[in-house]
Short mmCIF file of C-alpha atoms in Angstrom, two decimals:
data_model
loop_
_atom_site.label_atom_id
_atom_site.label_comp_id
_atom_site.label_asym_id
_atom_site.label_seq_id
_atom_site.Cartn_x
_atom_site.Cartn_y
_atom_site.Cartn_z
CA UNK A 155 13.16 98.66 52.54
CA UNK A 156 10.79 95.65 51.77
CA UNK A 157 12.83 93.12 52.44
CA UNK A 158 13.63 95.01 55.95
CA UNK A 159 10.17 95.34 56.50
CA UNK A 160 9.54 91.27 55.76
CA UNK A 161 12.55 89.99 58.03
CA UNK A 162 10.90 92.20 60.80
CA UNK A 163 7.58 90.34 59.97
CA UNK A 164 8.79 87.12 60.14
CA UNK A 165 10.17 87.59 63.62
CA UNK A 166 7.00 88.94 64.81
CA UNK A 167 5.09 85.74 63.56
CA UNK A 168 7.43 83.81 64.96
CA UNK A 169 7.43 85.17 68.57
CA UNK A 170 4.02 85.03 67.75
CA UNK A 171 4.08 81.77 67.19
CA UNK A 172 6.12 80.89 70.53
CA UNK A 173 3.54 82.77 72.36
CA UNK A 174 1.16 80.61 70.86
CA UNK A 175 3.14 77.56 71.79
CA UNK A 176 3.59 78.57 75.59
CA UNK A 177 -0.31 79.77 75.79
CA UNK A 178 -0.88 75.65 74.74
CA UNK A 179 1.40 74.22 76.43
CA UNK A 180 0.38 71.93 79.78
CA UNK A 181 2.41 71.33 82.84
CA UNK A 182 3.25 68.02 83.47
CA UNK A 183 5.61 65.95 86.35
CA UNK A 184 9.13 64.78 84.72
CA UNK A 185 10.99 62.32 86.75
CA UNK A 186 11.99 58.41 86.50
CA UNK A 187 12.85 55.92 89.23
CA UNK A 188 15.72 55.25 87.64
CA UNK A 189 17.57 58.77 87.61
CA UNK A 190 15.13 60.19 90.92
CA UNK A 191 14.16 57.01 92.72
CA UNK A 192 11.48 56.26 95.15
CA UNK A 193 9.79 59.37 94.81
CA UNK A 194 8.85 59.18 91.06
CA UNK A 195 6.72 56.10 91.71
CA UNK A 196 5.32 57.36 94.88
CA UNK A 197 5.52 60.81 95.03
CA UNK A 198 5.62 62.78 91.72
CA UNK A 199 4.11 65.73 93.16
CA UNK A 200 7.24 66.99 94.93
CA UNK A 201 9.04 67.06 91.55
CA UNK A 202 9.36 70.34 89.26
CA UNK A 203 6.93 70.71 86.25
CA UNK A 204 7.97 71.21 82.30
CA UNK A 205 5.96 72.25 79.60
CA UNK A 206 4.62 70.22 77.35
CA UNK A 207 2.73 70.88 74.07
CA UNK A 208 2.10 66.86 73.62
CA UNK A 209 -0.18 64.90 76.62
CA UNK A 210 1.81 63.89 80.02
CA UNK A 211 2.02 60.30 80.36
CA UNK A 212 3.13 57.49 83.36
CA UNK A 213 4.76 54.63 82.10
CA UNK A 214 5.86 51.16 84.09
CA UNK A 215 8.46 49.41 82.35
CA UNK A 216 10.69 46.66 83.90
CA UNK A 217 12.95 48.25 86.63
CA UNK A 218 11.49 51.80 85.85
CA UNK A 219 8.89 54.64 86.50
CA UNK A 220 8.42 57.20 84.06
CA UNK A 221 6.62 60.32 84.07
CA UNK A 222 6.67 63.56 81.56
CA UNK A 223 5.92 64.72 78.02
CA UNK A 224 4.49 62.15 75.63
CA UNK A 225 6.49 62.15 72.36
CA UNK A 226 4.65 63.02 69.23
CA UNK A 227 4.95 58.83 67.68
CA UNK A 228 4.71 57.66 71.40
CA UNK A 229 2.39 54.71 72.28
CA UNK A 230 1.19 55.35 75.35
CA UNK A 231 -1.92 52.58 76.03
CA UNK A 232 -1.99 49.44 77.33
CA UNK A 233 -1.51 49.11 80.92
CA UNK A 234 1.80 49.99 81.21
CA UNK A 235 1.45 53.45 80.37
CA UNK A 236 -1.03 56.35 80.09
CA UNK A 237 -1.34 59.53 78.77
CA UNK A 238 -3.55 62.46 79.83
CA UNK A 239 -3.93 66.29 78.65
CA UNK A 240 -4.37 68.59 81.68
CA UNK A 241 -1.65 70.17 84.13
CA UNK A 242 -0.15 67.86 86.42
CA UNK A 243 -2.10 65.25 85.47
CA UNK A 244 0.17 62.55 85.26
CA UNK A 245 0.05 61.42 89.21
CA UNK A 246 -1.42 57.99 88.30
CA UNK A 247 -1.05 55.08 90.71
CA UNK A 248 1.06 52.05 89.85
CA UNK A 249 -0.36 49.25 91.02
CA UNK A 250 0.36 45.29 91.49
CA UNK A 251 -2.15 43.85 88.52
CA UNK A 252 -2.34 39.49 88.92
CA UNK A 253 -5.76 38.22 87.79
CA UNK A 254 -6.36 34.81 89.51
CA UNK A 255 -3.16 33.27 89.17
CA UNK A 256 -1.91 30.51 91.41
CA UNK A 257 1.16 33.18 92.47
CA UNK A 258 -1.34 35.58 92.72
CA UNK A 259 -2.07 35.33 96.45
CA UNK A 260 1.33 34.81 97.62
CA UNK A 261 4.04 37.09 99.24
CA UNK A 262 6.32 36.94 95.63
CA UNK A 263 3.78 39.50 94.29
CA UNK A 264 6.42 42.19 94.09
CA UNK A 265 8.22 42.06 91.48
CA UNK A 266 8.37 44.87 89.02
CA UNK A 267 6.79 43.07 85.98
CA UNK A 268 3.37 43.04 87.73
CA UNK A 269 3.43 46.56 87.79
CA UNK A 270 0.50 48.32 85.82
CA UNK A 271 -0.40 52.27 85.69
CA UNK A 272 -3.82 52.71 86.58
CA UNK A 273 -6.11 54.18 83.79
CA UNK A 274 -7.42 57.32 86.41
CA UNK A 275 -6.17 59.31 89.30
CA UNK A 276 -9.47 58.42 90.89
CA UNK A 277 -8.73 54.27 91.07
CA UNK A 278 -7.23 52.56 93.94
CA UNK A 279 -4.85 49.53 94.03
CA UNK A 280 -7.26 46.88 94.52
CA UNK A 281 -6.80 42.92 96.47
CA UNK A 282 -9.68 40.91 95.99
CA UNK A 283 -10.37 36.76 97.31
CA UNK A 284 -12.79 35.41 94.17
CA UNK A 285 -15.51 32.98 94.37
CA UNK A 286 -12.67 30.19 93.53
CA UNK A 287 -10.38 31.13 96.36
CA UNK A 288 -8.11 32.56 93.77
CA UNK A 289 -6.66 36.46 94.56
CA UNK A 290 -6.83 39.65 91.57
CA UNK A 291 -4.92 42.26 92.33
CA UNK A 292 -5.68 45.58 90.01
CA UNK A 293 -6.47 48.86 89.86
CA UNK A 294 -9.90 49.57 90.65
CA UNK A 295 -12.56 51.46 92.62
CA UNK A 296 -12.61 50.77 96.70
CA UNK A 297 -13.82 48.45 98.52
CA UNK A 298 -17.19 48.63 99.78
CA UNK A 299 -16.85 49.84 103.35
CA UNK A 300 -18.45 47.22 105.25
CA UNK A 301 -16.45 44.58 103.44
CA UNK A 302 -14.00 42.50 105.31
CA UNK A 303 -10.71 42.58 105.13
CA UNK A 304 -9.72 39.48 104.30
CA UNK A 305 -11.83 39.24 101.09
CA UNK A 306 -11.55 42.93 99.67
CA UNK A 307 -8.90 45.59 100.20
CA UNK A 308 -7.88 48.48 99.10
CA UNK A 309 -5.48 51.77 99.45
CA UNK A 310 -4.37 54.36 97.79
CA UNK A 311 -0.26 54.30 97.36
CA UNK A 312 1.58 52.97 95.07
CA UNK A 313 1.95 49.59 94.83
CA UNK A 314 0.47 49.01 98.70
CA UNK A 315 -1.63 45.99 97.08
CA UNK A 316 1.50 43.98 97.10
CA UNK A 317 2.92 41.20 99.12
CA UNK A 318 1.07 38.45 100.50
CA UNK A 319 -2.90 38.68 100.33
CA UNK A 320 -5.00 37.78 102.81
CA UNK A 321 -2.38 38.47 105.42
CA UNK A 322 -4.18 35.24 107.19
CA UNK A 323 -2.93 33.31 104.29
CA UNK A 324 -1.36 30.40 105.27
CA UNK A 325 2.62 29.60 104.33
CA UNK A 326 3.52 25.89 104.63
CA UNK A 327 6.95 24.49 103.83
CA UNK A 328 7.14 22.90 100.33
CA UNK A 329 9.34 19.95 99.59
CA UNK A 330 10.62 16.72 98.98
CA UNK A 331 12.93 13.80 99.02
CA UNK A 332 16.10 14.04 101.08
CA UNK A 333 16.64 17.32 102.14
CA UNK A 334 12.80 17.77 103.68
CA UNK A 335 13.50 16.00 106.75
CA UNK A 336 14.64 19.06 107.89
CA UNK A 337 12.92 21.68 105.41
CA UNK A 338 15.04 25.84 105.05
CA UNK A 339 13.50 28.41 105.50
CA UNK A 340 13.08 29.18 102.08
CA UNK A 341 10.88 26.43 101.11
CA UNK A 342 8.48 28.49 102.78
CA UNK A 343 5.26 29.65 100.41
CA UNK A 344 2.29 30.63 100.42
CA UNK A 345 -0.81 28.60 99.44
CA UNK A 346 -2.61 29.30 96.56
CA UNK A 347 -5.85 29.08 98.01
CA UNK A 348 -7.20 30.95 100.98
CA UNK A 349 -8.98 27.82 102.52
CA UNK A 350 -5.71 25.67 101.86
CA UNK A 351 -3.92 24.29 105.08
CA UNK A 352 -0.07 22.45 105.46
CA UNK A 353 0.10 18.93 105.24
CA UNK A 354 3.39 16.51 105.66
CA UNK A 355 3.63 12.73 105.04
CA UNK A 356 6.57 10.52 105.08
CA UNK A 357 8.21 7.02 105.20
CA UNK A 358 11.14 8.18 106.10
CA UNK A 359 13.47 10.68 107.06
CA UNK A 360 14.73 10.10 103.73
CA UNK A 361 11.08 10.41 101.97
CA UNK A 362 9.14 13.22 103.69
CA UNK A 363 6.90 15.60 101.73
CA UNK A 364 5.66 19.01 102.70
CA UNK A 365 3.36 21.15 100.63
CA UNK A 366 -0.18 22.77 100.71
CA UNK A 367 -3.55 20.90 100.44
CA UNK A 368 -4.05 22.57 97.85
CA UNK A 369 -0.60 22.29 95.41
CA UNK A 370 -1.03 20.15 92.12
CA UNK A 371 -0.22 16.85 92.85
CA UNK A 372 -0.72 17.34 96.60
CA UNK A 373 -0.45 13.38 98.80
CA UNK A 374 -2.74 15.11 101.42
CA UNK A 375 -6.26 16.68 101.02
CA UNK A 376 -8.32 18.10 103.60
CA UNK A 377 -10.18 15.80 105.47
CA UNK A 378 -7.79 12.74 104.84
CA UNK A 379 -8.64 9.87 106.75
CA UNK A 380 -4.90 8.49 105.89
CA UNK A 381 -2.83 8.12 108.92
CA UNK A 382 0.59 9.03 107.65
CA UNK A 383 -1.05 12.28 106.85
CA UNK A 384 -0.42 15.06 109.12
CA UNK A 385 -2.64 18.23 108.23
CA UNK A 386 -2.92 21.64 110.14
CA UNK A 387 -3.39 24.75 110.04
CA UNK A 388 -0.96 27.64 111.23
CA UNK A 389 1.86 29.12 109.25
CA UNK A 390 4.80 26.38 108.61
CA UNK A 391 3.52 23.84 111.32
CA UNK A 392 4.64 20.96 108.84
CA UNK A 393 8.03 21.49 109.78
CA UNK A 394 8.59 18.14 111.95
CA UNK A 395 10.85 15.61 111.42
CA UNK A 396 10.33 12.37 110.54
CA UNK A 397 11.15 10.76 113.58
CA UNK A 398 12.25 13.49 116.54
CA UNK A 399 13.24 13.30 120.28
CA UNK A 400 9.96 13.58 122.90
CA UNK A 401 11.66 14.60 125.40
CA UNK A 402 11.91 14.68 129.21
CA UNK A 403 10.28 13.69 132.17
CA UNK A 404 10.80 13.20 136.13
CA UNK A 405 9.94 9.91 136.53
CA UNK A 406 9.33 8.35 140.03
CA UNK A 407 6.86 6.80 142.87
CA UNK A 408 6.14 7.82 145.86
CA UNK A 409 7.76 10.92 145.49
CA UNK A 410 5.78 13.85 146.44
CA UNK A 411 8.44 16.35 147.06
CA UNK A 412 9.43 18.93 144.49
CA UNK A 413 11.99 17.17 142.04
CA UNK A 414 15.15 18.00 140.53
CA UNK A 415 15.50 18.01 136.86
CA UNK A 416 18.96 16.54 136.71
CA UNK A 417 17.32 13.03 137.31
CA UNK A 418 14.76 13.64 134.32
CA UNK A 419 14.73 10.21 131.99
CA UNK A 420 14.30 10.43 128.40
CA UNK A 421 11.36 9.87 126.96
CA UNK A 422 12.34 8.09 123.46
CA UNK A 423 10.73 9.29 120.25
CA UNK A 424 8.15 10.17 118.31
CA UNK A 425 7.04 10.29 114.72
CA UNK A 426 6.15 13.21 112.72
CA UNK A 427 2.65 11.53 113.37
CA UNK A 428 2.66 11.03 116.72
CA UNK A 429 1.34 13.65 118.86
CA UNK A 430 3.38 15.15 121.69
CA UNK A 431 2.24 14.33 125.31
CA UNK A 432 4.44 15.16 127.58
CA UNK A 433 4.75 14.29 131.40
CA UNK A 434 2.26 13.61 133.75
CA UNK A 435 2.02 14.26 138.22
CA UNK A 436 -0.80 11.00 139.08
CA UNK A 437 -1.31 11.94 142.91
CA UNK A 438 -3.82 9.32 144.15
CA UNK A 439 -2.51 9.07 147.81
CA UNK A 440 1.00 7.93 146.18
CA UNK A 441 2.36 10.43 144.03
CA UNK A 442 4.01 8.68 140.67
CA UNK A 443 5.24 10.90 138.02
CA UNK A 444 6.25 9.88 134.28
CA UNK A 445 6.46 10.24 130.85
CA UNK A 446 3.01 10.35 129.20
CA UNK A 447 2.10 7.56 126.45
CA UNK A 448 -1.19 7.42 124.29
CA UNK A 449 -1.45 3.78 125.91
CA UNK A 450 -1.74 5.09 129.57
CA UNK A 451 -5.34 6.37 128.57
CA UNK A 452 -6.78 10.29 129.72
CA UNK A 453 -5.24 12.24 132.00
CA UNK A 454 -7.76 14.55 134.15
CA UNK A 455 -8.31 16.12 137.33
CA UNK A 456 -11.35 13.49 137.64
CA UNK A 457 -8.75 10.55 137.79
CA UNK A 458 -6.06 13.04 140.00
CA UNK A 459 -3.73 13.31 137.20
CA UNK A 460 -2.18 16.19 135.94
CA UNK A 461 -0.22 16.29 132.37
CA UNK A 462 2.34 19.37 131.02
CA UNK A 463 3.95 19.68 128.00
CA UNK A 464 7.24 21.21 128.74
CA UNK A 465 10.30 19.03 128.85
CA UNK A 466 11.13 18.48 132.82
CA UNK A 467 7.34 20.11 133.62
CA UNK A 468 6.55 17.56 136.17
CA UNK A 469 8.66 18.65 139.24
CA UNK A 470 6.54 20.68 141.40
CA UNK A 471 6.27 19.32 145.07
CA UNK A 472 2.59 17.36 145.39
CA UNK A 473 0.48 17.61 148.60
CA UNK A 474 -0.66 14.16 149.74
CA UNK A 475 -3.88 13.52 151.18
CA UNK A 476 -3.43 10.75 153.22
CA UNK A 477 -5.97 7.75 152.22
CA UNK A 478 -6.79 4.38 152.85
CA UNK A 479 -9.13 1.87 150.72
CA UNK A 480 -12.47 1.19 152.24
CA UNK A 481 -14.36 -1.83 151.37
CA UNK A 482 -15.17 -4.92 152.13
CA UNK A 483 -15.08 -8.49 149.84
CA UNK A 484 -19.19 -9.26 150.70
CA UNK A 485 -20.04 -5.91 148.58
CA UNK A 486 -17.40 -5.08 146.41
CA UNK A 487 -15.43 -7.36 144.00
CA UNK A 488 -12.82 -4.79 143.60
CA UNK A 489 -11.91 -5.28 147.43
CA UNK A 490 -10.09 -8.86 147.56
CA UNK A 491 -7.51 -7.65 145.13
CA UNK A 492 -7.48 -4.17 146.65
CA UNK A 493 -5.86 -2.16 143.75
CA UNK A 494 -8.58 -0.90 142.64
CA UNK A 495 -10.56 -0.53 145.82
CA UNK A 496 -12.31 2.15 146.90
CA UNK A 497 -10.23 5.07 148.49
CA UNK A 498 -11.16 7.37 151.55
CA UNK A 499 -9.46 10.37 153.20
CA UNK A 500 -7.79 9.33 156.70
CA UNK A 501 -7.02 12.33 159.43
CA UNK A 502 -5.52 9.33 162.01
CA UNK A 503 -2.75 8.90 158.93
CA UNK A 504 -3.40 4.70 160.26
CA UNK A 505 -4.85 2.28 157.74
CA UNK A 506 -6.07 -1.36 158.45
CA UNK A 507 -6.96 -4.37 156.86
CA UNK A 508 -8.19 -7.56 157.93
CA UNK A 509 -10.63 -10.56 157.56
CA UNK A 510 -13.54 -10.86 159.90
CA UNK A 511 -16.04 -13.90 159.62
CA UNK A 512 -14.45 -14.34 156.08
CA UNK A 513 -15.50 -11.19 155.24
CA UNK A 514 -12.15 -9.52 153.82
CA UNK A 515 -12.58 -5.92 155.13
CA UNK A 516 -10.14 -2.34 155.01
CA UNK A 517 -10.72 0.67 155.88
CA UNK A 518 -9.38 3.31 158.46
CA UNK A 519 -8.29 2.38 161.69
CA UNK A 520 -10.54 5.07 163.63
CA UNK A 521 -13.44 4.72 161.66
CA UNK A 522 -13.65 1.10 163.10
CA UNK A 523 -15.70 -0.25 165.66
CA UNK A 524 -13.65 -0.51 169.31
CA UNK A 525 -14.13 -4.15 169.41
CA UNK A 526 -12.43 -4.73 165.53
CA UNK A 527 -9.57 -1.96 166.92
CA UNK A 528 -9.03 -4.52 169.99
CA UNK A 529 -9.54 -7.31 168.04
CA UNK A 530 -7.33 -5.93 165.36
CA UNK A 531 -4.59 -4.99 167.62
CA UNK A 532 -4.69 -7.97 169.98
CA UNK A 533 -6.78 -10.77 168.13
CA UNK A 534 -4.13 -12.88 165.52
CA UNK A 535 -7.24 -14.80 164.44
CA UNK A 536 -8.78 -11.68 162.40
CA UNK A 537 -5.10 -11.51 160.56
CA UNK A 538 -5.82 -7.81 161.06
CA UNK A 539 -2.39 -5.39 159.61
CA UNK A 540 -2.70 -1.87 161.09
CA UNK A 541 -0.27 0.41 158.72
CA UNK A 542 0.60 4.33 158.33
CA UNK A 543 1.56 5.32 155.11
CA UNK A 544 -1.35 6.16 152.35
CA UNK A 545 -2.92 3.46 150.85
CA UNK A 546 -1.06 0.79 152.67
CA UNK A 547 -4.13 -1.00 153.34
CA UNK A 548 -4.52 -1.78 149.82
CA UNK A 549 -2.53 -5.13 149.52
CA UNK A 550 -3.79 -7.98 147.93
CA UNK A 551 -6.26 -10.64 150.51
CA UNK A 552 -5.29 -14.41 149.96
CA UNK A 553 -6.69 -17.30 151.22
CA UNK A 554 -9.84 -15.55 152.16
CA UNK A 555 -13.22 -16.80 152.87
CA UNK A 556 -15.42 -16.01 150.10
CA UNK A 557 -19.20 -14.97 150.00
CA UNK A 558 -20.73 -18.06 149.29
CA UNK A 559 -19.30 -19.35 153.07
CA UNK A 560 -21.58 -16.77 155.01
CA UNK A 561 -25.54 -16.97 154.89
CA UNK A 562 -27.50 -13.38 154.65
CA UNK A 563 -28.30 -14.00 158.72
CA UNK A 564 -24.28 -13.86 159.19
CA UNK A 565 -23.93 -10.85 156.69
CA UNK A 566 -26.25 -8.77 159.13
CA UNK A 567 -24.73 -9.92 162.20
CA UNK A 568 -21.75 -9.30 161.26
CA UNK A 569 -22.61 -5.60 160.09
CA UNK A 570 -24.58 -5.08 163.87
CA UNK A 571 -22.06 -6.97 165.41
CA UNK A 572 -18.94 -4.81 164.49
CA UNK A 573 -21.23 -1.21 164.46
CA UNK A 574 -18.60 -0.28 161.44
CA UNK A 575 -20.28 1.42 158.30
CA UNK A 576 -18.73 0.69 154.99
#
């Protein structure tokens, strides 16, 4: 009877005891990337619960998420793991954690061994641009809201602080020797600093070097006054060759109509240094069209010229004002040689040119005076040359009279006498 009475005890106690143990016990998520994928790092919520009598922990180990019951001789600290001791407590972010690094800013920030589980369910995963133009990445609290992007962000999934940071970063091609005439694709990185910018110098196609302004070692600073160094600033624009085709242009005179490309001319190469000009439409009276060269001096709509930068650009049909110089040798030294004389619009589409008193004189023909149009049509003395197509008028004088032949009286007679303004 007693020893009936003390096995029927012991059970009691001991359902007691289990009671006890299930009254204790906490709830806590049990998954791992491994076995349940995506979801254990990012979503442990929409897994099941177990009891657990020990704290709940997140751990982020190499290749693998954990989350459930925390072993009794567990170490759980550090930041790859940590523990906690209420239900479902064990949501914690995981975070990318790089603390001013040179990789720290670039787009290789993904890979699982800077993973860290973030101490609180209340931290965020944390990108932040330091004094230095270094990048931390951690957990953290949030940004402050009126900070800018580009120097603090912040978010609240896992791992979302990954990748590159600032997405304005700049990625330059990073090489050298032989095979950086021509640089892959995957020599593409990021700079370590944010105010960094590409750079590419060379001797030849066999000795190019790529990199960012600011990589140890780097041939090209910011600022460089060197003229083999090429710096800018947009993602992989130090991707020329050493020496590289400059392409095509119409090129032609006195060809205002629109052009065919077929007859475009090469127009022989450029350096990686050498800027590309492209082709140019000069429509002055005479239409002339070409290849652009840093010799040939600006290009504007102030000197009638208009450049392009597409291969072939420079075929579009001109309209020609018809124009004729209009000068004359007693006020203008530019007007014996005529090249560079002065140039006026014509509506008669008829030029002249023509010495008068050895005064050297052009203009157009029905702007003159009747008695130089008679005398320039029927008077051989004057050596007057009536013409019709623009700028005809503009040819050279020789054997002129000069200046120092007339007197000031003849200068005025002549101007009264002929009743022709210049």
């Amino acid at each position: 009877m007693g020893s009936h009475t003390l096995f029927t005890a012991l059970i009691v106690a001991a359902l007691g005891l289990s009671q006890l143990d299930s009254c204790l016990a906490i709830q806590c998520y049990n998954c791992t990337s491994t076995d349940n994928g995506e979801n254990c790092l990012k979503n442990p919520a929409s897994f099941s619960t177990v009891d657990c009598t020990t704290d709940c922990f997140t751990s982020a180990e190499p290749g693998n998420i954990t989350r459930g019951c925390l072993s009794g001789d567990a170490n759980c600290s550090g930041f790859n793991c940590n523990s906690c001791n209420s239900d479902k407590c064990n949501t914690n972010l995981v975070c990318q954690q790089c603390l001013g690094l040179a990789e720290c800013g670039s787009s290789n920030v993904t890979d699982s061994k800077y993973n860290v589980v973030c101490g609180s369910t209340d931290q965020f995963c944390v990108n932040q641009v330091n004094e230095n133009q270094t990048v931390t990445r951690q957990c953290g609290s949030a940004c402050a809201t009126d900070a800018k992007p580009d120097t603090c962000s912040s978010c609240n999934t896992a791992l979302c602080n990954e990748g590159m940071y600032p997405t304005t970063r700049l990625q330059c091609y990073s090489c050298t020797g032989e095979t950086c005439n021509t640089p892959a694709i995957t020599s593409l990185t990021a700079c370590e600093l944010v105010s960094a910018q590409c750079y590419m110098t060379g001797t030849s196609a066999t000795a190019m070097q790529r990199g960012c302004t600011s990589d140890a070692g780097a041939k090209c600073q910011v600022g460089s006054t060197d003229t083999s160094c090429v710096i800018c600033n947009t993602t992989s624009c130090n991707n020329l060759a050493y020496e590289r085709d400059a392409g095509t242009c119409i090129e032609c005179t006195n060809c205002a109509a629109e052009q065919n490309t077929t007859i475009a001319k090469s127009c022989g190469k450029l350096t990686y240094n050498q800027e590309d000009l492209g082709c140019y439409t000069l429509n002055n009276g005479t239409v002339t069209r070409g290849c652009l060269t840093a010799e040939q001096g600006a290009c504007t709509t102030e000197n009638s010229c208009k450049k392009c930068s597409e291969a072939n650009c420079n075929v579009a049909a001109e309209a020609v004002e018809f124009q004729c110089a209009m000068c004359n040798t007693l006020t203008d030294a530019k007007c014996q040689a005529g090249v560079d004389a002065p140039l006026t619009a014509c509506t008669s589409n008829n030029c002249f040119y023509g010495y008068w008193n050895g005064a050297g004189i052009r203009g157009c023909f029905d702007q003159a005076s009747e008695l130089m149009q008679y005398q320039c049509v029927n008077e051989k003395s004057h050596e007057c040359v009536q013409c019709t197509t623009s700028l005809c008028n503009k040819v050279p004088f020789s054997g002129a009279d000069t200046l120092k032949k007339l007197s000031v009286g003849l200068l005025v007679g002549l101007v009264l006498a002929l009743r022709y303004t210049l």
